[in-house]
Amino acid sequence: MFRTLALALAGTTFASAALAGGPVVVTSDPVVAVPAPVVPVQSFWEGAYVGGQLGYAFGDFDLGGSFDEDSVIGGLTAGYLFNLGNGWYLGPEFQYDWADMTIRDPGTGQTASFDKIARLKVVAGTEVGNGLLYGSLGYAYADFNGVGTFFNGSANSYVAGLGYDWRVGENWTLGAEYMFHSFDNVGNGGGDVDFNTIHMKATYRF
């Protein structure tokens, strides 16, 4: 009996030792996938742009008498739009135009002409369809030429406009814009000019 008990204890001890010295099972931690960082996509309308415009100008010259005149007008545009969110944009725009408008007073034979204008505006717009509907307000500067100093000199004006640019490619837009200007007290004669423009525009956006 004692022999049997001794053999049983010896077997148990051997089995325990065998198990203790067996291979160790290593468990690895679960792999957690880290999402890739989200890179914000710049809006098509956000950023700098340059382009040109060509159109029609018509004005009312008040030089003691009232005269209407029209002309082809065209020039260059450059600006930048900031993204305000929710499809709204705001930014500065500079334009420079050349024109060829000359009027003649049939009573005196005096002439007055207008041939260039510069504008610095603030543009505010919102996305509509595949384009941008916008309004603008700013400052305009123009040179006028006349006989002597009667209608000769520079003049300042506010400018207000409304336009729509339509996306036609990866970086290009086509659009149309109307603007109104009002120049007062030009030259020694104190002439006034109300001036309208309608442009077709093409711009490249960076």
PDB file of C-alpha atoms in Angstrom:
ATOM      1  CA  MET A   1       0.000   0.000   0.000  1.00  0.00           C
ATOM      2  CA  PHE A   2       2.782   2.371   0.929  1.00  0.00           C
ATOM      3  CA  ARG A   3       4.545   1.456  -2.272  1.00  0.00           C
ATOM      4  CA  THR A   4       1.462   2.222  -4.346  1.00  0.00           C
ATOM      5  CA  LEU A   5       1.008   5.602  -2.655  1.00  0.00           C
ATOM      6  CA  ALA A   6       4.656   6.457  -3.217  1.00  0.00           C
ATOM      7  CA  LEU A   7       4.379   5.642  -6.922  1.00  0.00           C
ATOM      8  CA  ALA A   8       1.260   7.777  -7.248  1.00  0.00           C
ATOM      9  CA  LEU A   9       2.935  10.745  -5.582  1.00  0.00           C
ATOM     10  CA  ALA A  10       5.992  10.337  -7.779  1.00  0.00           C
ATOM     11  CA  GLY A  11       3.830  10.276 -10.934  1.00  0.00           C
ATOM     12  CA  THR A  12       1.971  13.378  -9.873  1.00  0.00           C
ATOM     13  CA  THR A  13       5.185  15.222  -9.153  1.00  0.00           C
ATOM     14  CA  PHE A  14       6.639  14.216 -12.520  1.00  0.00           C
ATOM     15  CA  ALA A  15       3.517  15.325 -14.414  1.00  0.00           C
ATOM     16  CA  SER A  16       3.516  18.680 -12.646  1.00  0.00           C
ATOM     17  CA  ALA A  17       7.165  19.200 -13.477  1.00  0.00           C
ATOM     18  CA  ALA A  18       6.540  18.276 -17.095  1.00  0.00           C
ATOM     19  CA  LEU A  19       3.683  20.721 -17.363  1.00  0.00           C
ATOM     20  CA  ALA A  20       5.677  23.476 -15.670  1.00  0.00           C
ATOM     21  CA  GLY A  21       8.478  23.089 -18.144  1.00  0.00           C
ATOM     22  CA  GLY A  22       6.224  22.991 -21.217  1.00  0.00           C
ATOM     23  CA  PRO A  23       5.978  25.604 -23.953  1.00  0.00           C
ATOM     24  CA  VAL A  24       4.711  29.102 -22.989  1.00  0.00           C
ATOM     25  CA  VAL A  25       1.776  30.384 -25.008  1.00  0.00           C
ATOM     26  CA  VAL A  26       2.228  34.120 -25.828  1.00  0.00           C
ATOM     27  CA  THR A  27      -0.895  36.184 -26.440  1.00  0.00           C
ATOM     28  CA  SER A  28      -0.584  39.340 -28.562  1.00  0.00           C
ATOM     29  CA  ASP A  29      -2.524  42.579 -28.001  1.00  0.00           C
ATOM     30  CA  PRO A  30      -5.247  43.341 -30.566  1.00  0.00           C
ATOM     31  CA  VAL A  31      -4.196  45.627 -33.448  1.00  0.00           C
ATOM     32  CA  VAL A  32      -6.031  48.946 -33.368  1.00  0.00           C
ATOM     33  CA  ALA A  33      -6.359  50.651 -36.787  1.00  0.00           C
ATOM     34  CA  VAL A  34      -5.495  54.375 -36.664  1.00  0.00           C
ATOM     35  CA  PRO A  35      -7.618  56.414 -39.132  1.00  0.00           C
ATOM     36  CA  ALA A  36      -5.729  58.459 -41.693  1.00  0.00           C
ATOM     37  CA  PRO A  37      -5.728  62.218 -41.029  1.00  0.00           C
ATOM     38  CA  VAL A  38      -8.431  64.114 -42.886  1.00  0.00           C
ATOM     39  CA  VAL A  39      -6.895  66.623 -45.311  1.00  0.00           C
ATOM     40  CA  PRO A  40      -9.254  69.568 -45.951  1.00  0.00           C
ATOM     41  CA  VAL A  41     -10.090  70.072 -49.635  1.00  0.00           C
ATOM     42  CA  GLN A  42      -9.853  73.674 -50.813  1.00  0.00           C
ATOM     43  CA  SER A  43     -13.005  75.023 -52.411  1.00  0.00           C
ATOM     44  CA  PHE A  44     -12.855  75.827 -56.116  1.00  0.00           C
ATOM     45  CA  TRP A  45     -13.756  79.484 -55.446  1.00  0.00           C
ATOM     46  CA  GLU A  46     -11.290  80.021 -52.624  1.00  0.00           C
ATOM     47  CA  GLY A  47      -7.930  81.619 -53.450  1.00  0.00           C
ATOM     48  CA  ALA A  48      -6.345  83.928 -55.999  1.00  0.00           C
ATOM     49  CA  TYR A  49      -7.497  84.556 -59.564  1.00  0.00           C
ATOM     50  CA  VAL A  50      -6.518  86.654 -62.599  1.00  0.00           C
ATOM     51  CA  GLY A  51      -8.333  87.341 -65.837  1.00  0.00           C
ATOM     52  CA  GLY A  52      -9.650  89.786 -68.352  1.00  0.00           C
ATOM     53  CA  GLN A  53     -12.934  91.423 -69.301  1.00  0.00           C
ATOM     54  CA  LEU A  54     -14.473  92.951 -72.403  1.00  0.00           C
ATOM     55  CA  GLY A  55     -17.772  94.745 -72.694  1.00  0.00           C
ATOM     56  CA  TYR A  56     -19.875  97.818 -73.288  1.00  0.00           C
ATOM     57  CA  ALA A  57     -19.770 101.182 -71.498  1.00  0.00           C
ATOM     58  CA  PHE A  58     -22.397 103.915 -71.612  1.00  0.00           C
ATOM     59  CA  GLY A  59     -22.465 107.180 -69.720  1.00  0.00           C
ATOM     60  CA  ASP A  60     -24.289 110.464 -69.197  1.00  0.00           C
ATOM     61  CA  PHE A  61     -21.947 113.473 -69.325  1.00  0.00           C
ATOM     62  CA  ASP A  62     -23.330 116.641 -67.671  1.00  0.00           C
ATOM     63  CA  LEU A  63     -21.212 119.584 -68.843  1.00  0.00           C
ATOM     64  CA  GLY A  64     -23.860 122.295 -68.566  1.00  0.00           C
ATOM     65  CA  GLY A  65     -25.722 120.297 -71.188  1.00  0.00           C
ATOM     66  CA  SER A  66     -26.377 116.572 -70.995  1.00  0.00           C
ATOM     67  CA  PHE A  67     -24.762 114.196 -73.479  1.00  0.00           C
ATOM     68  CA  ASP A  68     -24.933 110.411 -73.767  1.00  0.00           C
ATOM     69  CA  GLU A  69     -22.058 108.368 -75.145  1.00  0.00           C
ATOM     70  CA  ASP A  70     -21.082 104.713 -75.361  1.00  0.00           C
ATOM     71  CA  SER A  71     -17.947 102.709 -76.115  1.00  0.00           C
ATOM     72  CA  VAL A  72     -16.270  99.324 -76.050  1.00  0.00           C
ATOM     73  CA  ILE A  73     -14.400  98.819 -72.768  1.00  0.00           C
ATOM     74  CA  GLY A  74     -12.002  96.119 -71.615  1.00  0.00           C
ATOM     75  CA  GLY A  75      -9.146  95.358 -69.258  1.00  0.00           C
ATOM     76  CA  LEU A  76      -7.660  93.157 -66.566  1.00  0.00           C
ATOM     77  CA  THR A  77      -8.859  91.685 -63.252  1.00  0.00           C
ATOM     78  CA  ALA A  78      -7.046  90.231 -60.226  1.00  0.00           C
ATOM     79  CA  GLY A  79      -8.411  89.239 -56.834  1.00  0.00           C
ATOM     80  CA  TYR A  80      -8.572  86.829 -53.922  1.00  0.00           C
ATOM     81  CA  LEU A  81     -11.554  85.173 -52.223  1.00  0.00           C
ATOM     82  CA  PHE A  82     -11.626  83.901 -48.641  1.00  0.00           C
ATOM     83  CA  ASN A  83     -13.911  80.989 -47.766  1.00  0.00           C
ATOM     84  CA  LEU A  84     -16.333  82.090 -45.011  1.00  0.00           C
ATOM     85  CA  GLY A  85     -18.098  78.719 -44.857  1.00  0.00           C
ATOM     86  CA  ASN A  86     -21.576  77.592 -45.877  1.00  0.00           C
ATOM     87  CA  GLY A  87     -20.877  78.516 -49.509  1.00  0.00           C
ATOM     88  CA  TRP A  88     -20.051  82.197 -48.843  1.00  0.00           C
ATOM     89  CA  TYR A  89     -16.919  84.063 -49.968  1.00  0.00           C
ATOM     90  CA  LEU A  90     -15.421  87.521 -49.434  1.00  0.00           C
ATOM     91  CA  GLY A  91     -12.329  89.252 -50.775  1.00  0.00           C
ATOM     92  CA  PRO A  92     -10.648  92.159 -52.579  1.00  0.00           C
ATOM     93  CA  GLU A  93     -10.589  92.664 -56.353  1.00  0.00           C
ATOM     94  CA  PHE A  94      -8.680  95.108 -58.558  1.00  0.00           C
ATOM     95  CA  GLN A  95      -9.698  95.998 -62.127  1.00  0.00           C
ATOM     96  CA  TYR A  96      -8.205  98.255 -64.777  1.00  0.00           C
ATOM     97  CA  ASP A  97     -10.113  99.117 -67.968  1.00  0.00           C
ATOM     98  CA  TRP A  98      -9.433 101.036 -71.178  1.00  0.00           C
ATOM     99  CA  ALA A  99     -12.221 102.766 -73.118  1.00  0.00           C
ATOM    100  CA  ASP A 100     -12.677 105.287 -75.952  1.00  0.00           C
ATOM    101  CA  MET A 101     -15.513 107.712 -75.180  1.00  0.00           C
ATOM    102  CA  THR A 102     -15.556 111.229 -76.664  1.00  0.00           C
ATOM    103  CA  ILE A 103     -18.400 113.768 -76.690  1.00  0.00           C
ATOM    104  CA  ARG A 104     -18.670 117.142 -78.461  1.00  0.00           C
ATOM    105  CA  ASP A 105     -20.800 120.109 -77.500  1.00  0.00           C
ATOM    106  CA  PRO A 106     -22.447 121.225 -80.784  1.00  0.00           C
ATOM    107  CA  GLY A 107     -22.869 124.773 -79.431  1.00  0.00           C
ATOM    108  CA  THR A 108     -19.273 125.403 -78.410  1.00  0.00           C
ATOM    109  CA  GLY A 109     -17.393 122.658 -80.212  1.00  0.00           C
ATOM    110  CA  GLN A 110     -15.741 121.621 -76.952  1.00  0.00           C
ATOM    111  CA  THR A 111     -14.926 117.955 -76.521  1.00  0.00           C
ATOM    112  CA  ALA A 112     -14.506 115.738 -73.494  1.00  0.00           C
ATOM    113  CA  SER A 113     -13.143 112.206 -73.421  1.00  0.00           C
ATOM    114  CA  PHE A 114     -12.755 109.317 -71.053  1.00  0.00           C
ATOM    115  CA  ASP A 115     -10.291 106.520 -71.750  1.00  0.00           C
ATOM    116  CA  LYS A 116      -9.297 104.624 -68.583  1.00  0.00           C
ATOM    117  CA  ILE A 117     -10.605 103.634 -65.177  1.00  0.00           C
ATOM    118  CA  ALA A 118      -9.267 101.722 -62.159  1.00  0.00           C
ATOM    119  CA  ARG A 119     -11.341 100.049 -59.454  1.00  0.00           C
ATOM    120  CA  LEU A 120     -10.610  98.559 -56.035  1.00  0.00           C
ATOM    121  CA  LYS A 121     -13.599  96.621 -54.718  1.00  0.00           C
ATOM    122  CA  VAL A 122     -14.748  94.234 -52.023  1.00  0.00           C
ATOM    123  CA  VAL A 123     -16.537  91.221 -53.527  1.00  0.00           C
ATOM    124  CA  ALA A 124     -19.033  89.130 -51.542  1.00  0.00           C
ATOM    125  CA  GLY A 125     -20.721  86.097 -53.084  1.00  0.00           C
ATOM    126  CA  THR A 126     -22.422  82.772 -52.573  1.00  0.00           C
ATOM    127  CA  GLU A 127     -22.446  79.519 -54.528  1.00  0.00           C
ATOM    128  CA  VAL A 128     -25.488  79.175 -56.805  1.00  0.00           C
ATOM    129  CA  GLY A 129     -25.624  76.085 -59.007  1.00  0.00           C
ATOM    130  CA  ASN A 130     -22.300  75.628 -60.786  1.00  0.00           C
ATOM    131  CA  GLY A 131     -21.306  79.235 -60.240  1.00  0.00           C
ATOM    132  CA  LEU A 132     -20.847  82.160 -57.884  1.00  0.00           C
ATOM    133  CA  LEU A 133     -23.411  84.967 -57.577  1.00  0.00           C
ATOM    134  CA  TYR A 134     -21.776  88.081 -56.134  1.00  0.00           C
ATOM    135  CA  GLY A 135     -22.087  91.763 -55.436  1.00  0.00           C
ATOM    136  CA  SER A 136     -19.307  94.328 -55.193  1.00  0.00           C
ATOM    137  CA  LEU A 137     -18.749  97.761 -53.684  1.00  0.00           C
ATOM    138  CA  GLY A 138     -15.672  99.922 -53.821  1.00  0.00           C
ATOM    139  CA  TYR A 139     -13.670 102.864 -55.142  1.00  0.00           C
ATOM    140  CA  ALA A 140     -13.102 103.967 -58.746  1.00  0.00           C
ATOM    141  CA  TYR A 141     -10.542 106.373 -60.196  1.00  0.00           C
ATOM    142  CA  ALA A 142     -10.709 107.798 -63.733  1.00  0.00           C
ATOM    143  CA  ASP A 143      -8.923 110.272 -66.007  1.00  0.00           C
ATOM    144  CA  PHE A 144     -10.928 112.718 -68.132  1.00  0.00           C
ATOM    145  CA  ASN A 145      -9.598 114.964 -70.889  1.00  0.00           C
ATOM    146  CA  GLY A 146     -11.106 118.141 -72.275  1.00  0.00           C
ATOM    147  CA  VAL A 147     -10.331 121.545 -73.803  1.00  0.00           C
ATOM    148  CA  GLY A 148      -8.062 123.458 -71.406  1.00  0.00           C
ATOM    149  CA  THR A 149      -9.042 122.669 -67.829  1.00  0.00           C
ATOM    150  CA  PHE A 150     -12.818 122.791 -68.341  1.00  0.00           C
ATOM    151  CA  PHE A 151     -13.158 119.005 -68.268  1.00  0.00           C
ATOM    152  CA  ASN A 152      -9.592 117.908 -67.701  1.00  0.00           C
ATOM    153  CA  GLY A 153      -8.361 115.968 -64.698  1.00  0.00           C
ATOM    154  CA  SER A 154      -8.915 112.947 -62.531  1.00  0.00           C
ATOM    155  CA  ALA A 155     -11.990 112.117 -60.496  1.00  0.00           C
ATOM    156  CA  ASN A 156     -13.077 109.633 -57.835  1.00  0.00           C
ATOM    157  CA  SER A 157     -16.296 107.679 -57.531  1.00  0.00           C
ATOM    158  CA  TYR A 158     -17.919 104.837 -55.679  1.00  0.00           C
ATOM    159  CA  VAL A 159     -18.616 101.736 -57.753  1.00  0.00           C
ATOM    160  CA  ALA A 160     -21.345  99.160 -57.156  1.00  0.00           C
ATOM    161  CA  GLY A 161     -21.829  95.975 -59.144  1.00  0.00           C
ATOM    162  CA  LEU A 162     -23.564  92.638 -59.525  1.00  0.00           C
ATOM    163  CA  GLY A 163     -22.253  89.582 -61.347  1.00  0.00           C
ATOM    164  CA  TYR A 164     -22.224  85.827 -61.858  1.00  0.00           C
ATOM    165  CA  ASP A 165     -19.235  83.586 -62.635  1.00  0.00           C
ATOM    166  CA  TRP A 166     -19.828  80.108 -64.053  1.00  0.00           C
ATOM    167  CA  ARG A 167     -17.315  77.276 -63.675  1.00  0.00           C
ATOM    168  CA  VAL A 168     -16.324  75.875 -67.077  1.00  0.00           C
ATOM    169  CA  GLY A 169     -13.231  73.799 -66.273  1.00  0.00           C
ATOM    170  CA  GLU A 170     -10.790  72.686 -63.617  1.00  0.00           C
ATOM    171  CA  ASN A 171      -9.446  76.227 -63.137  1.00  0.00           C
ATOM    172  CA  TRP A 172     -11.490  78.451 -65.474  1.00  0.00           C
ATOM    173  CA  THR A 173     -14.649  80.512 -65.136  1.00  0.00           C
ATOM    174  CA  LEU A 174     -16.717  82.640 -67.501  1.00  0.00           C
ATOM    175  CA  GLY A 175     -19.010  85.350 -66.216  1.00  0.00           C
ATOM    176  CA  ALA A 176     -20.844  88.622 -66.638  1.00  0.00           C
ATOM    177  CA  GLU A 177     -20.847  91.738 -64.450  1.00  0.00           C
ATOM    178  CA  TYR A 178     -22.716  95.053 -64.357  1.00  0.00           C
ATOM    179  CA  MET A 179     -21.213  98.108 -62.571  1.00  0.00           C
ATOM    180  CA  PHE A 180     -22.374 101.662 -61.907  1.00  0.00           C
ATOM    181  CA  HIS A 181     -20.083 104.670 -61.249  1.00  0.00           C
ATOM    182  CA  SER A 182     -20.857 108.304 -60.451  1.00  0.00           C
ATOM    183  CA  PHE A 183     -18.100 110.921 -60.903  1.00  0.00           C
ATOM    184  CA  ASP A 184     -18.801 114.457 -59.639  1.00  0.00           C
ATOM    185  CA  ASN A 185     -17.125 117.872 -60.166  1.00  0.00           C
ATOM    186  CA  VAL A 186     -14.687 116.869 -62.887  1.00  0.00           C
ATOM    187  CA  GLY A 187     -12.310 119.676 -63.923  1.00  0.00           C
ATOM    188  CA  ASN A 188     -12.905 123.408 -63.499  1.00  0.00           C
ATOM    189  CA  GLY A 189     -16.262 123.097 -65.221  1.00  0.00           C
ATOM    190  CA  GLY A 190     -17.543 120.856 -62.442  1.00  0.00           C
ATOM    191  CA  GLY A 191     -18.856 118.252 -64.857  1.00  0.00           C
ATOM    192  CA  ASP A 192     -20.633 115.142 -63.641  1.00  0.00           C
ATOM    193  CA  VAL A 193     -20.531 111.705 -65.244  1.00  0.00           C
ATOM    194  CA  ASP A 194     -22.798 108.742 -64.497  1.00  0.00           C
ATOM    195  CA  PHE A 195     -21.096 105.745 -66.006  1.00  0.00           C
ATOM    196  CA  ASN A 196     -22.320 102.150 -66.555  1.00  0.00           C
ATOM    197  CA  THR A 197     -20.439  99.065 -67.727  1.00  0.00           C
ATOM    198  CA  ILE A 198     -21.456  95.556 -68.727  1.00  0.00           C
ATOM    199  CA  HIS A 199     -18.575  93.067 -69.003  1.00  0.00           C
ATOM    200  CA  MET A 200     -18.056  89.488 -70.102  1.00  0.00           C
ATOM    201  CA  LYS A 201     -15.234  88.002 -68.008  1.00  0.00           C
ATOM    202  CA  ALA A 202     -12.832  85.070 -68.187  1.00  0.00           C
ATOM    203  CA  THR A 203     -10.711  84.200 -65.134  1.00  0.00           C
ATOM    204  CA  TYR A 204      -8.139  81.600 -64.166  1.00  0.00           C
ATOM    205  CA  ARG A 205      -8.267  80.432 -60.534  1.00  0.00           C
ATOM    206  CA  PHE A 206      -5.157  79.105 -58.799  1.00  0.00           C
TER     207      PHE A 206
END
